[in-house]
Amino acid sequence: MTTAFPDQTTDTPADATGYNFAYLDEQTKRMIRRCLLKAVAVPGYQVPFGGREMPLPYGWGTGGMQVTATVIGSDDVLKVIDQGADDTTNAVSIRRFFARTAGVATTESTPQASVIQTRHRIPETPLSRGQILVYQVPIPEPLRFIEPRETETRKMHALQEYGVMHVKLYEDIARFGHIATTYAYPVKVNGHYVMDPSPIPKFDNPKMHGCPALQLFGAGREKRIYAIPPFTRVESLDFEDHPFEVQGWDQTCEFCGSDHSFLDEVVIDDYGGRIFICSDTDYCNQRLDADARKEAV
Amino acid sequence: MTTPNQTRTPKTPALSLTGLCGGFDDPVQQSQQVFRRALTALSEPGTLQTLPAADAPTGIHPAAYQLCLALLDAETPLWIAPALKSEALVSALRFHCGCRIVDDPGRAEFALISPDIDGELTRFAQGSHEYPDRSTTLIVQVGSLEATADWTLSGPGIDGTRKVGITGLDPRWPGMLADNHRRFPCGVDILFTAGSVLMGLPRTTRVEI
Ligand SMILES: [Zn+2]
């Protein structure tokens, strides 16, 4: 088997490429599969995994790629989003990669996808039972900033010594008057493990709680896998006098008028003109389509 | 299922291809399909997952056998309960998975058992507080699995509660499962099989009778 990067320009079916199904070799897949079974059995706990490197730059989210390659089957329909968008270079590349190496169908529609790989967002459209959301994780250990030693962070998780997390959040309050952490906001899973939800905006944190879909997290550099089973309690850390709050906007989406989705600010001209649009492109498009249908009736 | 590739020469004389139980026809696709059902079983405890009908060594459920084929290899020590440990099973698993069969259940990453085990679930690897993932996954062959009946499950993967019925478990099991649940984050995880049907019961699941 060759280890060269799959050709980006030709559309050959999976069997004709000479690559393993979904690229990974079967032994690596089995090992990651066993880790995934333990990850769902101990929600929020980081399972270490071994195996070979995927020959991709880390910006691609090798951890997410490895998890997707391990769970995906020929019946799956894959959606890939990068910061909410299906059409960025990264999202398109990853989608093509699996279309080519696994022959899977792909989609931009959240409800039609059975597996969704994401970087930095949870779709606005509520997920449903049977779907799997795969997160690309750059730094899996939420305690790393305070304790560089793995042996120590493992002990802290075992003893649920999470006071330092609260101290960090409280320092925000002392300095800014509110909790300034807006991305990768730590959560506690099923009342035990404190977990890094990956750099999603804290706006998305409430979507993790009781989510009917299975949530899987892959960190490629540190080789960690963790999971949140469906319908699991996920609480964002906070204080009685400073309860957890999500971001809000005074503006609405320029395209679809949404007043409840996560908005990106976009500069539109050289004179400082700016608009706000939904970061979830599929959600925005579906709202526009629905409006168009209403007008047509 | 068909007989394995006849051109492959067994490395140890104990292996005999004559009458060896077959493996997957298409290992890549079938392993993925079996894994996904195991993943759903453990992430939605108490749901029934049906695997395809398949041949299995005498006394071994098709679901249990397919789980072994999909998940085991040279890196996974397996413990087999004496009552299930036939020459046919050991030969088939050695041939198709290359897995090591171990005598100490405390060293097993997987264990294939029937409910009438000697002793407690603590005989198996429990994992440590630092590495709770290093615990045995039990494949337990039971009489039947039903989507309703006398047990009420709750915990991660369950929206409220879920009713299940498992036959063939002796009266020790509810207590053993409760003890296992209390040991969290340590403890074993269980995949119950009945014929081609599979049900997961991870350590996080609370069982009420
Ligand atoms: Zn919009």
Coordinates of C-alpha atoms and ligand atoms in Angstrom, one line a residue:
Chain A
M1 CA 0.0 0.0 0.0
T2 CA 1.3 3.4 -0.9
T3 CA 1.3 6.1 1.7
A4 CA 1.1 9.1 -0.6
F5 CA -1.7 11.5 -0.1
P6 CA -4.8 10.6 -2.1
D7 CA -5.0 12.4 -5.4
Q8 CA -7.2 15.5 -5.0
T9 CA -8.3 15.9 -8.6
T10 CA -9.7 12.6 -9.8
D11 CA -12.9 11.1 -8.7
T12 CA -12.2 7.4 -8.5
P13 CA -14.4 5.0 -6.5
A14 CA -13.1 3.7 -3.2
D15 CA -12.2 0.3 -4.5
A16 CA -10.1 1.6 -7.3
T17 CA -7.9 3.8 -5.3
G18 CA -5.8 1.1 -3.7
Y19 CA -6.4 2.6 -0.3
N20 CA -8.0 0.8 2.7
F21 CA -11.7 1.6 3.2
A22 CA -11.7 5.0 4.9
Y23 CA -7.9 5.0 4.6
L24 CA -7.0 3.5 8.0
D25 CA -5.7 0.0 8.3
E26 CA -8.0 -2.5 10.0
Q27 CA -5.8 -3.0 13.1
T28 CA -5.7 0.7 13.8
K29 CA -9.5 0.8 13.3
R30 CA -10.0 -2.1 15.8
M31 CA -7.9 -0.4 18.3
I32 CA -9.7 2.9 18.0
R33 CA -13.0 1.1 18.0
R34 CA -12.2 -0.5 21.4
C35 CA -11.2 2.9 22.7
L36 CA -14.5 4.3 21.5
L37 CA -16.5 1.6 23.4
K38 CA -14.6 2.5 26.6
A39 CA -15.1 6.2 25.9
V40 CA -18.9 5.9 25.8
A41 CA -18.8 3.7 29.0
V42 CA -16.9 6.4 30.9
P43 CA -18.5 9.7 29.6
G44 CA -16.1 12.6 29.5
Y45 CA -13.0 10.5 30.3
Q46 CA -10.1 10.8 27.9
V47 CA -9.1 7.4 26.6
P48 CA -5.5 7.3 25.3
F49 CA -5.0 5.5 21.9
G50 CA -2.0 4.4 20.0
G51 CA -1.7 3.6 16.4
R52 CA 0.0 5.2 13.5
E53 CA -0.2 8.8 12.4
M54 CA -2.6 9.8 9.7
P55 CA -0.5 11.5 6.9
L56 CA -2.3 14.8 7.2
P57 CA -1.3 18.2 8.6
Y58 CA -2.7 18.7 12.1
G59 CA -4.9 21.6 10.9
W60 CA -7.0 19.0 9.2
G61 CA -8.1 17.6 12.6
T62 CA -6.4 14.2 12.4
G63 CA -8.2 13.1 15.6
G64 CA -11.6 13.8 14.2
M65 CA -10.5 12.2 10.9
Q66 CA -9.4 9.0 12.7
V67 CA -12.7 8.8 14.6
T68 CA -14.7 9.4 11.5
A69 CA -12.6 6.8 9.5
T70 CA -13.2 4.3 12.3
V71 CA -17.0 4.7 12.7
I72 CA -18.0 5.3 9.1
G73 CA -19.6 2.6 6.9
S74 CA -20.8 2.4 3.3
D75 CA -24.4 3.3 4.4
D76 CA -23.5 6.5 6.1
V77 CA -24.1 10.0 4.8
L78 CA -21.3 12.4 5.9
K79 CA -21.5 16.1 6.5
V80 CA -18.4 18.1 7.4
I81 CA -18.4 21.6 8.8
D82 CA -15.7 24.0 9.6
Q83 CA -16.7 26.9 11.8
G84 CA -20.3 26.1 10.8
A85 CA -19.7 26.2 7.1
D86 CA -19.9 23.3 4.7
D87 CA -18.0 25.1 1.9
T88 CA -14.6 26.0 3.4
T89 CA -11.5 24.5 1.9
N90 CA -11.0 22.2 4.9
A91 CA -14.6 21.0 5.0
V92 CA -14.7 20.3 1.3
S93 CA -11.3 18.4 1.4
I94 CA -12.4 16.2 4.3
R95 CA -15.7 15.4 2.6
R96 CA -13.9 14.5 -0.6
F97 CA -11.4 12.4 1.3
F98 CA -14.1 10.2 2.7
A99 CA -16.2 10.1 -0.5
R100 CA -13.1 8.8 -2.2
T101 CA -11.6 6.4 0.3
A102 CA -14.9 5.1 1.8
G103 CA -17.3 5.7 -1.1
V104 CA -19.8 7.3 1.3
A105 CA -22.5 9.7 0.3
T106 CA -22.0 13.3 1.5
T107 CA -24.5 16.1 2.3
E108 CA -24.6 19.6 3.5
S109 CA -28.0 19.0 5.2
T110 CA -27.8 18.5 9.0
P111 CA -31.0 16.3 9.2
Q112 CA -29.9 14.1 6.3
A113 CA -26.4 13.3 7.7
S114 CA -25.8 10.2 9.8
V115 CA -22.2 11.3 10.7
I116 CA -21.2 14.9 11.1
Q117 CA -17.6 15.9 11.5
T118 CA -17.1 19.3 13.0
R119 CA -14.6 21.9 13.8
H120 CA -15.6 24.7 16.2
R121 CA -19.5 24.5 16.0
I122 CA -22.5 22.4 16.8
P123 CA -25.2 22.7 14.1
E124 CA -28.2 25.0 14.9
T125 CA -30.6 22.4 13.6
P126 CA -31.3 20.0 16.6
L127 CA -29.6 16.7 16.2
S128 CA -31.6 13.4 16.4
R129 CA -31.2 9.9 17.7
G130 CA -28.9 7.7 15.6
Q131 CA -26.7 10.6 14.4
I132 CA -23.1 10.8 15.4
L133 CA -21.3 14.2 15.9
V134 CA -17.5 13.9 15.6
Y135 CA -15.5 16.8 17.0
Q136 CA -12.0 17.7 16.0
V137 CA -10.1 18.5 19.3
P138 CA -6.8 20.5 19.4
I139 CA -6.2 20.3 23.2
P140 CA -8.2 17.6 25.0
E141 CA -7.0 18.2 28.6
P142 CA -8.9 21.0 30.3
L143 CA -6.5 21.0 33.2
R144 CA -3.3 21.2 31.1
F145 CA -3.0 25.0 31.5
I146 CA -2.6 24.6 35.3
E147 CA -0.8 21.2 35.4
P148 CA 1.5 20.1 32.5
R149 CA 2.1 16.6 34.0
E150 CA -0.2 13.9 32.6
T151 CA 0.2 11.8 35.8
E152 CA -1.1 14.7 37.9
T153 CA -4.0 15.6 35.6
R154 CA -5.1 12.0 35.7
K155 CA -5.1 12.1 39.5
M156 CA -7.0 15.4 39.5
H157 CA -9.7 13.8 37.3
A158 CA -9.9 10.7 39.5
L159 CA -10.3 12.7 42.6
Q160 CA -12.5 15.3 40.9
E161 CA -10.1 18.0 42.0
Y162 CA -11.6 20.7 39.8
G163 CA -11.1 23.7 42.1
V164 CA -8.5 25.2 39.8
M165 CA -11.1 25.4 37.0
H166 CA -13.3 27.4 39.1
V167 CA -10.4 29.6 40.2
K168 CA -9.6 30.4 36.6
L169 CA -13.2 31.3 35.8
Y170 CA -13.4 33.3 39.0
E171 CA -10.3 35.3 38.1
D172 CA -12.2 36.4 35.0
I173 CA -15.0 37.7 37.2
A174 CA -12.6 39.5 39.4
R175 CA -10.9 41.1 36.4
F176 CA -13.7 41.7 33.9
G177 CA -16.8 41.5 36.1
H178 CA -18.0 38.5 34.1
I179 CA -16.6 35.1 32.9
A180 CA -14.6 36.1 29.9
T181 CA -14.0 32.5 28.5
T182 CA -16.1 32.3 25.4
Y183 CA -14.7 29.3 23.6
A184 CA -13.7 25.8 24.8
Y185 CA -15.8 26.6 27.9
P186 CA -15.3 23.6 30.3
V187 CA -18.3 21.3 31.0
K188 CA -18.9 18.6 33.6
V189 CA -20.2 15.3 32.1
N190 CA -22.7 13.1 33.9
G191 CA -21.7 14.8 37.2
H192 CA -18.1 13.5 37.1
Y193 CA -15.5 14.4 34.5
V194 CA -14.7 17.9 33.6
M195 CA -14.2 18.0 29.8
D196 CA -13.0 20.3 27.1
P197 CA -15.8 20.6 24.6
S198 CA -13.2 21.7 21.9
P199 CA -13.1 25.3 20.7
I200 CA -16.8 25.6 20.1
P201 CA -18.4 28.9 21.2
K202 CA -20.0 28.6 24.7
F203 CA -23.2 29.5 22.8
D204 CA -23.2 25.8 21.7
N205 CA -22.6 24.3 25.2
P206 CA -26.3 24.0 26.0
K207 CA -26.8 21.9 22.9
M208 CA -24.5 19.2 24.3
H209 CA -26.8 18.6 27.3
G210 CA -29.3 15.8 26.7
C211 CA -28.4 15.7 23.1
P212 CA -30.1 12.7 21.3
A213 CA -27.1 12.2 19.1
L214 CA -23.8 10.4 20.1
Q215 CA -21.0 12.9 20.5
L216 CA -17.4 11.7 19.9
F217 CA -14.2 13.7 20.4
G218 CA -10.9 13.0 18.7
A219 CA -7.6 14.7 19.5
G220 CA -4.9 13.6 17.0
R221 CA -1.8 15.2 18.4
E222 CA -2.3 14.0 22.0
K223 CA -4.1 10.8 20.9
R224 CA -7.1 11.0 23.1
I225 CA -10.7 10.0 22.4
Y226 CA -13.7 10.9 24.6
A227 CA -17.4 10.7 24.3
I228 CA -20.8 11.9 25.5
P229 CA -23.5 9.3 25.0
P230 CA -27.0 10.5 24.0
F231 CA -29.2 12.0 26.7
T232 CA -26.3 12.7 29.1
R233 CA -26.2 15.5 31.6
V234 CA -23.7 18.1 30.5
E235 CA -23.3 21.2 32.7
S236 CA -21.1 24.3 32.0
L237 CA -19.1 25.2 35.0
D238 CA -20.4 28.3 36.8
F239 CA -21.1 30.0 40.1
E240 CA -24.3 30.7 42.0
D241 CA -23.8 34.5 41.8
H242 CA -22.5 34.3 38.2
P243 CA -24.6 31.7 36.4
F244 CA -23.5 30.4 33.0
E245 CA -24.7 32.6 30.1
V246 CA -24.4 32.3 26.3
Q247 CA -23.5 35.0 23.9
G248 CA -26.4 37.1 22.4
W249 CA -26.5 39.6 19.6
D250 CA -28.5 42.8 19.1
Q251 CA -28.4 42.2 15.3
T252 CA -30.2 39.5 13.2
C253 CA -28.8 37.5 10.3
E254 CA -28.6 39.7 7.2
F255 CA -29.7 36.8 5.0
C256 CA -32.4 34.9 6.8
G257 CA -33.3 37.3 9.7
S258 CA -32.5 34.7 12.4
D259 CA -32.5 36.2 15.9
H260 CA -31.4 33.1 17.6
S261 CA -28.4 31.6 15.8
F262 CA -24.7 32.2 16.3
L263 CA -23.7 35.1 14.1
D264 CA -20.4 36.0 12.4
E265 CA -19.5 39.6 11.8
V266 CA -18.5 40.1 8.1
V267 CA -16.8 43.3 6.8
I268 CA -18.4 44.1 3.4
D269 CA -16.5 47.1 2.1
D270 CA -13.5 49.3 2.6
Y271 CA -15.4 51.8 4.6
G272 CA -16.0 49.7 7.7
G273 CA -19.4 48.5 6.6
R274 CA -20.3 45.2 8.3
I275 CA -23.1 42.8 8.4
F276 CA -24.0 39.8 10.6
I277 CA -24.7 36.4 9.2
C278 CA -25.4 32.9 10.5
S279 CA -22.2 31.0 11.0
D280 CA -24.2 27.7 10.2
T281 CA -24.5 28.0 6.4
D282 CA -26.9 25.0 6.1
Y283 CA -29.2 26.4 8.7
C284 CA -29.3 29.8 7.1
N285 CA -29.9 28.2 3.6
Q286 CA -32.7 26.1 4.9
R287 CA -34.4 29.1 6.5
L288 CA -34.1 31.0 3.2
D289 CA -35.5 28.0 1.2
A290 CA -38.4 27.8 3.6
D291 CA -39.1 31.5 3.2
A292 CA -38.9 31.1 -0.6
R293 CA -41.4 28.2 -0.5
K294 CA -43.8 30.2 1.6
E295 CA -43.7 33.1 -0.8
A296 CA -44.3 30.7 -3.7
V297 CA -47.5 29.4 -2.2
Chain B
M1 CA -19.8 -17.0 6.0
T2 CA -17.4 -19.3 4.3
T3 CA -14.4 -21.3 5.3
P4 CA -11.3 -19.2 5.7
N5 CA -8.7 -18.7 3.1
Q6 CA -7.3 -22.2 2.4
T7 CA -3.9 -21.0 1.3
R8 CA -3.1 -19.6 4.7
T9 CA -0.9 -22.0 6.6
P10 CA -1.5 -22.2 10.3
K11 CA 1.6 -21.4 12.4
T12 CA 0.9 -23.7 15.3
P13 CA 0.1 -27.4 15.0
A14 CA -2.8 -27.1 17.4
L15 CA -4.8 -25.4 14.6
S16 CA -6.7 -27.5 12.2
L17 CA -8.5 -26.1 9.2
T18 CA -10.8 -29.2 9.1
G19 CA -14.2 -28.1 10.3
L20 CA -12.9 -24.7 11.4
C21 CA -15.7 -22.2 11.9
G22 CA -15.7 -19.5 9.3
G23 CA -15.0 -15.8 9.8
F24 CA -16.4 -12.8 8.0
D25 CA -16.8 -13.0 4.2
D26 CA -16.0 -9.3 4.0
P27 CA -14.0 -8.4 7.2
V28 CA -13.7 -4.7 6.5
Q29 CA -17.4 -4.1 6.0
Q30 CA -18.7 -6.6 8.5
S31 CA -16.3 -5.5 11.3
Q32 CA -17.5 -2.0 10.8
Q33 CA -21.2 -3.0 10.9
V34 CA -20.8 -5.1 14.0
F35 CA -18.8 -2.4 15.7
R36 CA -21.4 0.2 15.0
R37 CA -24.1 -1.9 16.7
A38 CA -21.8 -2.5 19.7
L39 CA -21.2 1.3 19.8
T40 CA -25.0 1.9 19.7
A41 CA -25.6 -0.8 22.3
L42 CA -23.2 0.7 24.8
S43 CA -24.1 4.3 24.1
E44 CA -27.9 3.6 24.3
P45 CA -28.0 0.9 27.0
G46 CA -30.9 -1.5 27.0
T47 CA -31.7 -1.1 23.3
L48 CA -31.8 -4.3 21.2
Q49 CA -29.3 -4.4 18.3
T50 CA -29.7 -7.2 15.8
L51 CA -26.7 -8.6 14.0
P52 CA -27.0 -10.7 10.9
A53 CA -27.5 -14.4 11.2
A54 CA -24.2 -16.3 11.0
D55 CA -22.4 -19.5 11.8
A56 CA -20.7 -19.8 15.1
P57 CA -18.9 -22.5 17.0
T58 CA -21.2 -24.9 18.9
G59 CA -22.5 -23.2 22.1
I60 CA -21.5 -19.7 21.0
H61 CA -24.1 -17.1 20.0
P62 CA -23.7 -15.6 16.6
A63 CA -23.8 -12.2 18.2
A64 CA -21.0 -13.1 20.6
Y65 CA -18.9 -14.7 17.9
Q66 CA -19.3 -11.7 15.5
L67 CA -18.3 -9.3 18.4
C68 CA -15.1 -11.4 18.8
L69 CA -14.4 -11.3 15.1
A70 CA -14.9 -7.6 14.9
L71 CA -13.1 -6.4 18.0
L72 CA -10.3 -8.9 18.9
D73 CA -6.8 -9.3 17.7
A74 CA -3.3 -10.0 18.9
E75 CA -3.4 -7.0 21.2
T76 CA -6.5 -8.2 23.2
P77 CA -6.2 -10.9 25.8
L78 CA -9.4 -12.9 25.9
W79 CA -10.7 -15.0 28.8
I80 CA -13.2 -17.7 28.1
A81 CA -15.4 -19.3 30.8
P82 CA -14.6 -23.0 31.1
A83 CA -18.1 -24.0 30.1
L84 CA -17.8 -22.3 26.8
K85 CA -14.1 -23.0 26.1
S86 CA -14.3 -25.6 23.3
E87 CA -11.5 -26.6 21.0
A88 CA -13.6 -25.4 18.1
L89 CA -14.0 -21.9 19.6
V90 CA -10.4 -21.5 20.6
S91 CA -9.2 -22.6 17.2
A92 CA -11.5 -20.3 15.3
L93 CA -10.6 -17.3 17.4
R94 CA -6.9 -18.0 17.2
F95 CA -7.1 -18.4 13.5
H96 CA -9.4 -15.4 12.6
C97 CA -8.3 -13.0 15.3
G98 CA -4.9 -14.2 16.4
C99 CA -5.9 -13.3 20.0
R100 CA -4.3 -14.6 23.1
I101 CA -6.5 -16.7 25.4
V102 CA -5.5 -16.0 29.0
D103 CA -6.1 -18.0 32.2
D104 CA -6.4 -15.0 34.5
P105 CA -9.7 -13.1 34.0
G106 CA -8.0 -10.1 35.8
R107 CA -5.8 -9.7 32.8
A108 CA -8.5 -10.0 30.1
E109 CA -9.5 -7.1 28.0
F110 CA -12.5 -9.1 26.8
A111 CA -14.2 -12.1 28.4
L112 CA -16.7 -14.5 26.9
I113 CA -18.9 -15.9 29.6
S114 CA -22.3 -17.4 30.5
P115 CA -24.2 -15.9 33.5
D116 CA -23.3 -18.8 35.9
I117 CA -19.7 -17.5 36.5
D118 CA -17.9 -18.5 39.7
G119 CA -17.4 -15.5 42.0
E120 CA -18.0 -11.8 41.5
L121 CA -17.5 -9.4 38.6
T122 CA -14.4 -8.1 40.5
R123 CA -12.6 -11.2 39.2
F124 CA -12.2 -9.2 36.0
A125 CA -10.0 -6.2 35.4
Q126 CA -11.7 -3.1 36.9
G127 CA -9.5 -0.4 35.5
S128 CA -7.9 2.1 37.9
H129 CA -9.1 5.5 38.9
E130 CA -6.4 7.0 36.6
Y131 CA -7.1 4.6 33.8
P132 CA -10.7 3.4 34.1
D133 CA -10.7 2.3 30.5
R134 CA -8.3 -0.6 31.4
S135 CA -11.2 -2.8 32.5
T136 CA -12.6 -6.0 31.0
T137 CA -15.5 -5.8 28.5
L138 CA -17.7 -8.9 29.2
I139 CA -19.6 -10.6 26.5
V140 CA -22.3 -12.5 28.4
Q141 CA -24.5 -15.1 26.7
V142 CA -28.0 -15.0 28.2
G143 CA -31.3 -16.9 27.4
S144 CA -33.2 -14.1 25.8
L145 CA -33.3 -10.3 25.6
E146 CA -36.5 -8.3 25.4
A147 CA -37.3 -4.6 24.9
T148 CA -39.7 -4.6 27.9
A149 CA -40.2 -6.3 31.2
D150 CA -39.0 -6.3 34.7
W151 CA -35.8 -4.2 34.8
T152 CA -35.7 -0.4 34.7
L153 CA -32.5 1.2 33.4
S154 CA -31.4 4.8 33.8
G155 CA -28.2 6.7 33.2
P156 CA -26.3 8.1 30.2
G157 CA -27.7 7.0 26.9
I158 CA -31.2 6.7 28.2
D159 CA -33.9 9.4 27.9
G160 CA -35.5 9.0 31.4
T161 CA -35.8 5.2 31.9
R162 CA -35.9 2.2 29.7
K163 CA -37.5 -1.2 30.5
V164 CA -35.7 -4.4 29.6
G165 CA -36.0 -8.1 30.2
I166 CA -33.1 -10.5 30.4
T167 CA -33.6 -14.2 31.0
G168 CA -31.1 -16.7 32.1
L169 CA -29.4 -14.5 34.8
D170 CA -29.3 -16.0 38.2
P171 CA -30.4 -14.0 41.3
R172 CA -26.9 -12.8 42.0
W173 CA -26.8 -10.5 39.0
P174 CA -28.8 -7.5 40.1
G175 CA -26.6 -7.1 43.1
M176 CA -23.4 -7.7 41.1
L177 CA -24.5 -5.0 38.6
A178 CA -25.4 -2.6 41.4
D179 CA -21.9 -3.1 42.9
N180 CA -20.3 -2.6 39.5
H181 CA -22.3 0.6 39.0
R182 CA -21.1 1.9 42.4
R183 CA -17.4 1.4 41.5
F184 CA -17.6 4.1 38.8
P185 CA -15.3 5.3 37.3
C186 CA -13.9 1.8 37.6
G187 CA -15.9 -1.3 36.6
V188 CA -16.6 -3.7 33.8
D189 CA -18.9 -3.0 30.8
I190 CA -21.2 -5.7 29.5
L191 CA -22.5 -6.8 26.1
F192 CA -25.3 -9.3 26.6
T193 CA -26.0 -11.6 23.7
A194 CA -29.0 -13.9 22.9
G195 CA -28.7 -15.5 19.5
S196 CA -28.1 -12.7 17.0
V197 CA -29.3 -10.0 19.4
L198 CA -27.1 -7.7 21.4
M199 CA -27.7 -5.4 24.4
G200 CA -25.2 -3.1 26.1
L201 CA -25.0 -2.4 29.9
P202 CA -22.0 -0.1 30.6
R203 CA -20.9 0.7 34.2
T204 CA -22.9 3.9 34.1
T205 CA -26.3 2.2 33.9
R206 CA -28.4 2.0 37.0
V207 CA -30.5 -1.1 37.2
E208 CA -33.7 -1.2 39.3
I209 CA -35.8 -4.4 39.7
Ligands
ZN1 ZN -29.0 33.2 8.6

